[in-house]
Amino acid sequence: MAVNHDIVAPASSGSLTDGVRRFFREFAFQDWLVVLFLSTLSTAVLLAPPSAARSKSLSDVLTLVTVFSITLVLIRGSLVKHGVAAPLLYRLGMFGPVQLSYFILAGLLPVVNPGNLDEQLYQLDLRFLGVEPAVLLDNFVGPTSSEWFAFFYFSYFFLLALHVLPMLFFVRQRRLMNEFTLGMIMLVCTVHVTYMIVPGFGPIRHLTFANELPSGMWHDIVINTVNSGGAQKDIFPSLHTAGPSFCALFSFRHRDKLPFKFTWPIVTFFALNIIVATMYMRWHWAIDVVVGLSLAYALSVLVPRISAWELKRREAKGLMEIWPRFSRASESAQTSLSSSAH
């Protein structure tokens, strides 16, 4: 079959009202979720007192809103249908703003909530545990243990990348892809919004420790990464806990399939070490970790149901796929899910 290289489809001859209705009817659950997420960020910044930092944060948020909005218009509006351009555009313009929102939080969080709740979080740990894990782990500080946990803390980025990128660009099983990506989107959106409600710096800034974490290759990499690109007040809940835990639970749930049949024990091992590392490195309170674990578990239960409902709904109504498929031939954006939902 010849490849159609036309990127933009001709405008519809239908009425504007019908076009708008079709446009919103094509929205997926995750589209509405990101609309809500970006609207929340925008509203939080707009409600903050005027300042140069507020103006910068508003500009950052509006950039994400613009990219996402243009993506929705082009894809859900069926303006771009090319078998490569459409799926690539949607992945970058939809998933991208959600992930990139982290990099604007360093400036945004102090604007929308200048305080911190470290003392309250610390007291919660003492009330329910009797001891702060970061303080307890201070007794085991040494060059070997520090490098061990610093390595696993940094491995968080690789663990997520090794799951997210294949799911977005290589997995052909629609149900598997939709379930994982929806879970990650819900997880990141929930965590980033909660950062604004419960800000804090963690034990590393709030407490005094007997032992200083020794310098080492991985320790220095982590410190430099956090100082240069971290959001600083992003502790509750622990995304370093929730993300790997969700990947581990997802892998275990699908252990009857490749590659999860072999990778789930490895992912679980890494997730457990990353969780301990968040407290050993003194970034998180215990309550941050508990809530992160709870969020990952809740999503692992809810997301398969939401994903199945969404796929069934779109198939029944003949709507376009949630994630446009990569194809050598240009495909209509109105393609039914019936051939790919199974």
Coordinates of C-alpha atoms in Angstrom, one line a residue:
M1 CA 0.0 0.0 0.0
A2 CA 1.4 3.4 -0.9
V3 CA 2.3 5.7 2.0
N4 CA 0.2 8.8 2.3
H5 CA 2.5 11.7 3.2
D6 CA -0.2 14.3 3.8
I7 CA 0.2 15.5 7.4
V8 CA -2.9 17.7 7.8
A9 CA -6.3 16.5 6.8
P10 CA -8.6 18.9 5.0
A11 CA -11.1 20.9 7.1
S12 CA -14.5 19.3 7.7
S13 CA -17.5 20.6 5.8
G14 CA -19.7 20.0 8.8
S15 CA -21.0 22.8 11.0
L16 CA -18.8 24.3 13.6
T17 CA -21.1 23.0 16.4
D18 CA -21.0 19.5 15.1
G19 CA -17.2 19.7 14.8
V20 CA -16.8 20.9 18.4
R21 CA -19.1 18.1 19.7
R22 CA -17.1 15.5 17.8
F23 CA -13.9 17.0 19.2
F24 CA -14.9 16.7 22.8
R25 CA -16.6 13.3 22.2
E26 CA -13.2 12.0 21.2
F27 CA -11.5 13.0 24.4
A28 CA -10.1 10.1 26.4
F29 CA -10.3 9.8 30.1
Q30 CA -6.6 10.6 30.3
D31 CA -7.2 13.8 28.2
W32 CA -9.7 15.1 30.7
L33 CA -7.4 14.1 33.6
V34 CA -4.6 16.2 32.1
V35 CA -7.0 19.1 31.5
L36 CA -7.9 19.0 35.2
F37 CA -4.3 18.7 36.2
L38 CA -3.1 21.7 34.1
S39 CA -6.1 23.7 35.1
T40 CA -5.3 23.1 38.8
L41 CA -1.7 24.3 38.3
S42 CA -2.9 27.4 36.4
T43 CA -5.5 28.2 39.1
A44 CA -3.0 27.7 41.9
V45 CA -0.5 30.1 40.3
L46 CA -3.2 32.7 39.4
L47 CA -4.4 32.8 43.1
A48 CA -0.8 33.4 44.4
P49 CA 0.2 37.0 45.3
P50 CA 1.7 38.9 42.3
S51 CA 5.5 38.7 42.0
A52 CA 8.2 38.1 39.4
A53 CA 8.3 34.4 40.5
R54 CA 4.6 34.1 40.0
S55 CA 4.8 35.6 36.5
K56 CA 7.6 33.1 35.6
S57 CA 5.6 30.2 37.0
L58 CA 2.5 31.3 35.1
S59 CA 4.5 31.5 31.9
D60 CA 5.8 28.0 32.5
V61 CA 2.4 26.6 33.1
L62 CA 0.8 28.3 30.1
T63 CA 3.6 26.9 27.9
L64 CA 2.6 23.4 29.0
V65 CA -1.1 24.3 28.5
T66 CA -0.4 25.6 25.0
V67 CA 1.5 22.5 23.9
F68 CA -1.2 20.2 25.3
S69 CA -4.1 22.2 23.8
I70 CA -2.6 22.3 20.4
T71 CA -2.0 18.5 20.6
L72 CA -5.6 17.8 21.5
V73 CA -6.9 20.1 18.7
L74 CA -4.7 18.4 16.1
I75 CA -5.3 14.8 17.2
R76 CA -8.8 14.7 18.8
G77 CA -9.9 17.1 16.1
S78 CA -8.7 14.7 13.4
L79 CA -6.5 17.4 11.8
V80 CA -3.4 15.2 11.8
K81 CA -3.9 11.6 10.7
H82 CA -0.5 10.6 9.4
G83 CA 0.6 7.1 10.6
V84 CA 3.8 8.5 12.1
A85 CA 3.1 12.1 12.8
A86 CA -0.1 11.6 14.7
P87 CA 1.1 9.0 17.2
L88 CA 4.4 10.8 17.7
L89 CA 2.7 14.2 18.2
Y90 CA 0.2 12.8 20.7
R91 CA 2.8 11.0 22.8
L92 CA 5.1 14.1 22.9
G93 CA 2.3 16.6 23.3
M94 CA 0.2 14.7 25.8
F95 CA 2.6 12.7 28.0
G96 CA 5.4 15.3 27.6
P97 CA 3.7 18.2 29.5
V98 CA 2.8 15.8 32.4
Q99 CA 6.3 14.7 32.9
L100 CA 7.9 18.1 32.1
S101 CA 5.7 19.8 34.7
Y102 CA 8.1 18.5 37.3
F103 CA 10.8 20.8 36.1
I104 CA 8.7 23.9 36.7
L105 CA 7.9 22.9 40.3
A106 CA 11.1 24.3 41.8
G107 CA 9.8 27.8 41.0
L108 CA 6.1 27.0 41.3
L109 CA 5.8 25.4 44.7
P110 CA 7.2 28.3 46.7
V111 CA 4.9 30.6 44.8
V112 CA 1.6 28.7 45.5
N113 CA 2.6 27.6 49.0
P114 CA 5.6 29.3 50.6
G115 CA 5.4 27.4 53.9
N116 CA 6.4 23.9 54.7
L117 CA 5.0 21.1 56.8
D118 CA 8.1 19.3 57.8
E119 CA 7.6 19.5 61.5
Q120 CA 4.0 18.2 61.2
L121 CA 5.2 15.3 59.1
Y122 CA 8.0 14.5 61.5
Q123 CA 5.6 14.5 64.4
L124 CA 3.3 12.1 62.6
D125 CA 6.2 9.7 62.1
L126 CA 7.1 9.9 65.8
R127 CA 3.5 9.4 66.9
F128 CA 2.9 6.3 64.8
L129 CA 6.4 4.8 64.6
G130 CA 8.2 6.2 67.7
V131 CA 11.3 6.9 65.6
E132 CA 12.2 8.6 62.3
P133 CA 13.6 6.1 59.8
A134 CA 16.1 8.6 58.5
V135 CA 17.5 9.0 62.0
L136 CA 17.5 5.3 62.6
L137 CA 19.4 4.7 59.3
D138 CA 22.0 7.3 60.4
N139 CA 23.5 4.5 62.5
F140 CA 24.4 2.6 59.4
V141 CA 26.0 5.5 57.4
G142 CA 29.2 4.5 55.8
P143 CA 31.0 4.7 52.4
T144 CA 29.6 1.4 51.2
S145 CA 26.0 1.8 52.3
S146 CA 25.9 5.4 51.0
E147 CA 27.1 4.4 47.6
W148 CA 24.7 1.4 47.5
F149 CA 21.6 3.5 48.3
A150 CA 22.7 6.5 46.2
F151 CA 23.0 4.2 43.2
F152 CA 19.5 2.8 43.7
Y153 CA 18.1 6.3 44.3
F154 CA 19.5 7.4 41.0
S155 CA 18.4 4.2 39.3
Y156 CA 14.8 5.4 39.7
F157 CA 15.2 7.4 36.5
F158 CA 16.4 4.4 34.5
L159 CA 13.8 2.1 35.9
L160 CA 11.0 4.4 34.9
A161 CA 12.5 5.1 31.5
L162 CA 12.8 1.4 30.8
H163 CA 9.1 1.0 31.4
V164 CA 7.7 4.3 30.0
L165 CA 9.6 4.5 26.7
P166 CA 8.9 0.9 25.5
M167 CA 5.2 1.3 26.5
L168 CA 4.8 4.5 24.6
F169 CA 6.7 3.6 21.4
F170 CA 7.0 -0.2 21.1
V171 CA 4.2 -2.1 22.8
R172 CA 1.5 -3.2 20.4
Q173 CA -0.9 -4.6 23.0
R174 CA -3.4 -1.8 23.5
R175 CA -4.8 -3.0 26.8
L176 CA -1.3 -3.4 28.3
M177 CA -0.2 0.0 27.0
N178 CA -3.3 1.9 28.1
E179 CA -3.3 0.4 31.5
F180 CA 0.3 1.3 32.2
T181 CA 0.3 4.8 30.7
L182 CA -3.0 5.8 32.4
G183 CA -1.6 4.6 35.7
M184 CA 1.6 6.7 35.3
I185 CA -0.3 9.8 34.2
M186 CA -2.7 9.5 37.2
L187 CA 0.2 8.9 39.5
V188 CA 2.3 11.9 38.4
C189 CA -0.7 14.3 38.2
T190 CA -1.8 13.3 41.7
V191 CA 1.6 13.6 43.2
H192 CA 2.4 16.9 41.6
V193 CA -0.8 18.5 42.9
T194 CA -0.3 17.1 46.4
Y195 CA 3.1 18.7 46.5
M196 CA 1.3 22.0 46.5
I197 CA -0.9 21.0 49.3
V198 CA 1.7 19.4 51.6
P199 CA 5.1 21.1 50.9
G200 CA 8.3 20.2 52.7
F201 CA 12.0 19.8 52.4
G202 CA 12.4 16.5 54.2
P203 CA 14.7 15.4 57.1
I204 CA 17.8 16.5 55.2
R205 CA 16.9 20.2 55.9
H206 CA 14.7 19.8 59.0
L207 CA 16.8 17.5 61.2
T208 CA 20.4 17.4 62.5
F209 CA 22.3 14.1 62.0
A210 CA 25.3 12.7 63.8
N211 CA 26.9 11.4 60.6
E212 CA 27.4 13.2 57.4
L213 CA 26.7 11.1 54.2
P214 CA 30.2 10.5 52.8
S215 CA 31.1 11.7 49.3
G216 CA 31.3 9.1 46.6
M217 CA 30.6 8.8 42.9
W218 CA 26.9 7.9 43.1
H219 CA 26.3 10.1 46.2
D220 CA 27.7 13.1 44.4
I221 CA 25.7 12.4 41.2
V222 CA 22.5 12.3 43.2
I223 CA 23.3 15.5 45.1
N224 CA 24.3 17.4 41.9
T225 CA 21.1 16.1 40.1
V226 CA 18.8 17.2 43.0
N227 CA 20.5 20.6 43.4
S228 CA 20.4 21.3 39.6
G229 CA 17.0 19.9 38.6
G230 CA 15.1 19.0 41.7
A231 CA 11.9 20.7 42.8
Q232 CA 13.2 20.9 46.4
K233 CA 9.8 20.9 48.2
D234 CA 8.6 17.8 46.5
I235 CA 8.4 15.3 49.3
F236 CA 4.7 14.3 50.0
P237 CA 4.0 11.8 48.8
S238 CA 7.3 10.2 47.7
L239 CA 7.3 9.9 43.9
H240 CA 10.5 7.9 44.2
T241 CA 8.3 5.4 46.1
A242 CA 5.1 5.5 44.1
G243 CA 6.7 5.3 40.7
P244 CA 8.8 2.2 41.1
S245 CA 6.2 0.6 43.3
F246 CA 3.6 1.0 40.6
C247 CA 6.0 -0.5 38.0
A248 CA 6.6 -3.4 40.4
L249 CA 2.9 -4.1 41.0
F250 CA 2.2 -3.7 37.3
S251 CA 5.0 -6.2 36.4
F252 CA 3.7 -8.7 39.0
R253 CA 0.2 -8.4 37.8
H254 CA 1.3 -9.2 34.2
R255 CA 3.9 -11.8 35.2
D256 CA 2.2 -14.3 32.8
K257 CA 3.5 -12.2 29.9
L258 CA 7.0 -11.4 28.6
P259 CA 9.1 -9.7 29.7
F260 CA 7.4 -9.3 33.1
K261 CA 7.7 -13.0 33.7
F262 CA 11.4 -12.5 34.2
T263 CA 11.6 -8.8 35.1
W264 CA 9.1 -8.5 38.0
P265 CA 11.6 -9.9 40.7
I266 CA 14.3 -7.5 39.5
V267 CA 11.9 -4.5 39.4
T268 CA 10.6 -5.4 42.8
F269 CA 14.2 -5.6 44.2
F270 CA 15.1 -2.2 42.7
A271 CA 11.8 -0.7 44.0
L272 CA 12.5 -1.9 47.6
N273 CA 16.0 -0.5 47.5
I274 CA 14.8 2.8 46.1
I275 CA 12.2 3.1 48.8
V276 CA 14.8 2.6 51.6
A277 CA 17.2 5.0 49.7
T278 CA 14.7 7.8 49.9
M279 CA 14.9 7.7 53.7
Y280 CA 18.6 6.8 53.9
M281 CA 19.5 9.8 51.7
R282 CA 17.2 11.8 54.1
W283 CA 14.9 13.2 51.4
H284 CA 11.7 11.7 52.8
W285 CA 9.8 11.2 56.0
A286 CA 8.2 7.8 56.6
I287 CA 4.7 9.2 56.0
D288 CA 5.8 10.3 52.5
V289 CA 6.8 6.7 51.8
V290 CA 3.6 5.2 53.3
V291 CA 1.4 7.5 51.2
G292 CA 3.4 6.8 48.1
L293 CA 3.0 3.1 48.6
S294 CA -0.7 3.5 49.2
L295 CA -1.1 5.6 46.0
A296 CA 0.7 3.0 43.9
Y297 CA -1.4 0.2 45.3
A298 CA -4.7 2.1 44.9
L299 CA -3.8 2.9 41.2
S300 CA -2.8 -0.7 40.6
V301 CA -6.3 -1.7 41.6
L302 CA -8.3 1.1 40.0
V303 CA -6.5 1.7 36.7
P304 CA -7.2 -1.8 35.1
R305 CA -10.9 -1.2 35.7
I306 CA -10.8 2.4 34.4
S307 CA -8.7 1.3 31.4
A308 CA -11.1 -1.6 30.5
W309 CA -14.1 0.7 30.8
E310 CA -12.5 3.3 28.6
L311 CA -11.5 0.8 25.9
K312 CA -15.0 -0.7 25.9
R313 CA -16.7 2.7 25.8
R314 CA -14.6 3.8 22.8
E315 CA -15.1 0.6 20.9
A316 CA -18.8 0.7 21.4
K317 CA -19.0 4.3 20.1
G318 CA -16.5 3.9 17.3
L319 CA -14.1 6.5 18.7
M320 CA -10.5 6.8 17.7
E321 CA -7.9 5.0 19.7
I322 CA -6.7 6.4 23.0
W323 CA -3.1 6.3 21.7
P324 CA -2.9 6.6 17.9
R325 CA -1.0 3.6 16.5
F326 CA 2.3 4.0 14.6
S327 CA 1.7 2.8 11.0
R328 CA 3.5 3.1 7.7
A329 CA 0.2 4.0 6.0
S330 CA -1.8 7.0 7.0
E331 CA -4.9 5.9 9.0
S332 CA -8.0 7.7 9.7
A333 CA -8.2 9.2 13.2
Q334 CA -11.8 7.9 13.4
T335 CA -10.6 4.3 13.3
S336 CA -12.6 2.1 15.7
L337 CA -10.9 0.3 18.5
S338 CA -12.5 -3.0 17.6
S339 CA -9.4 -4.3 15.9
S340 CA -7.0 -3.3 18.6
A341 CA -8.7 -3.5 21.9
H342 CA -8.1 -7.2 22.4

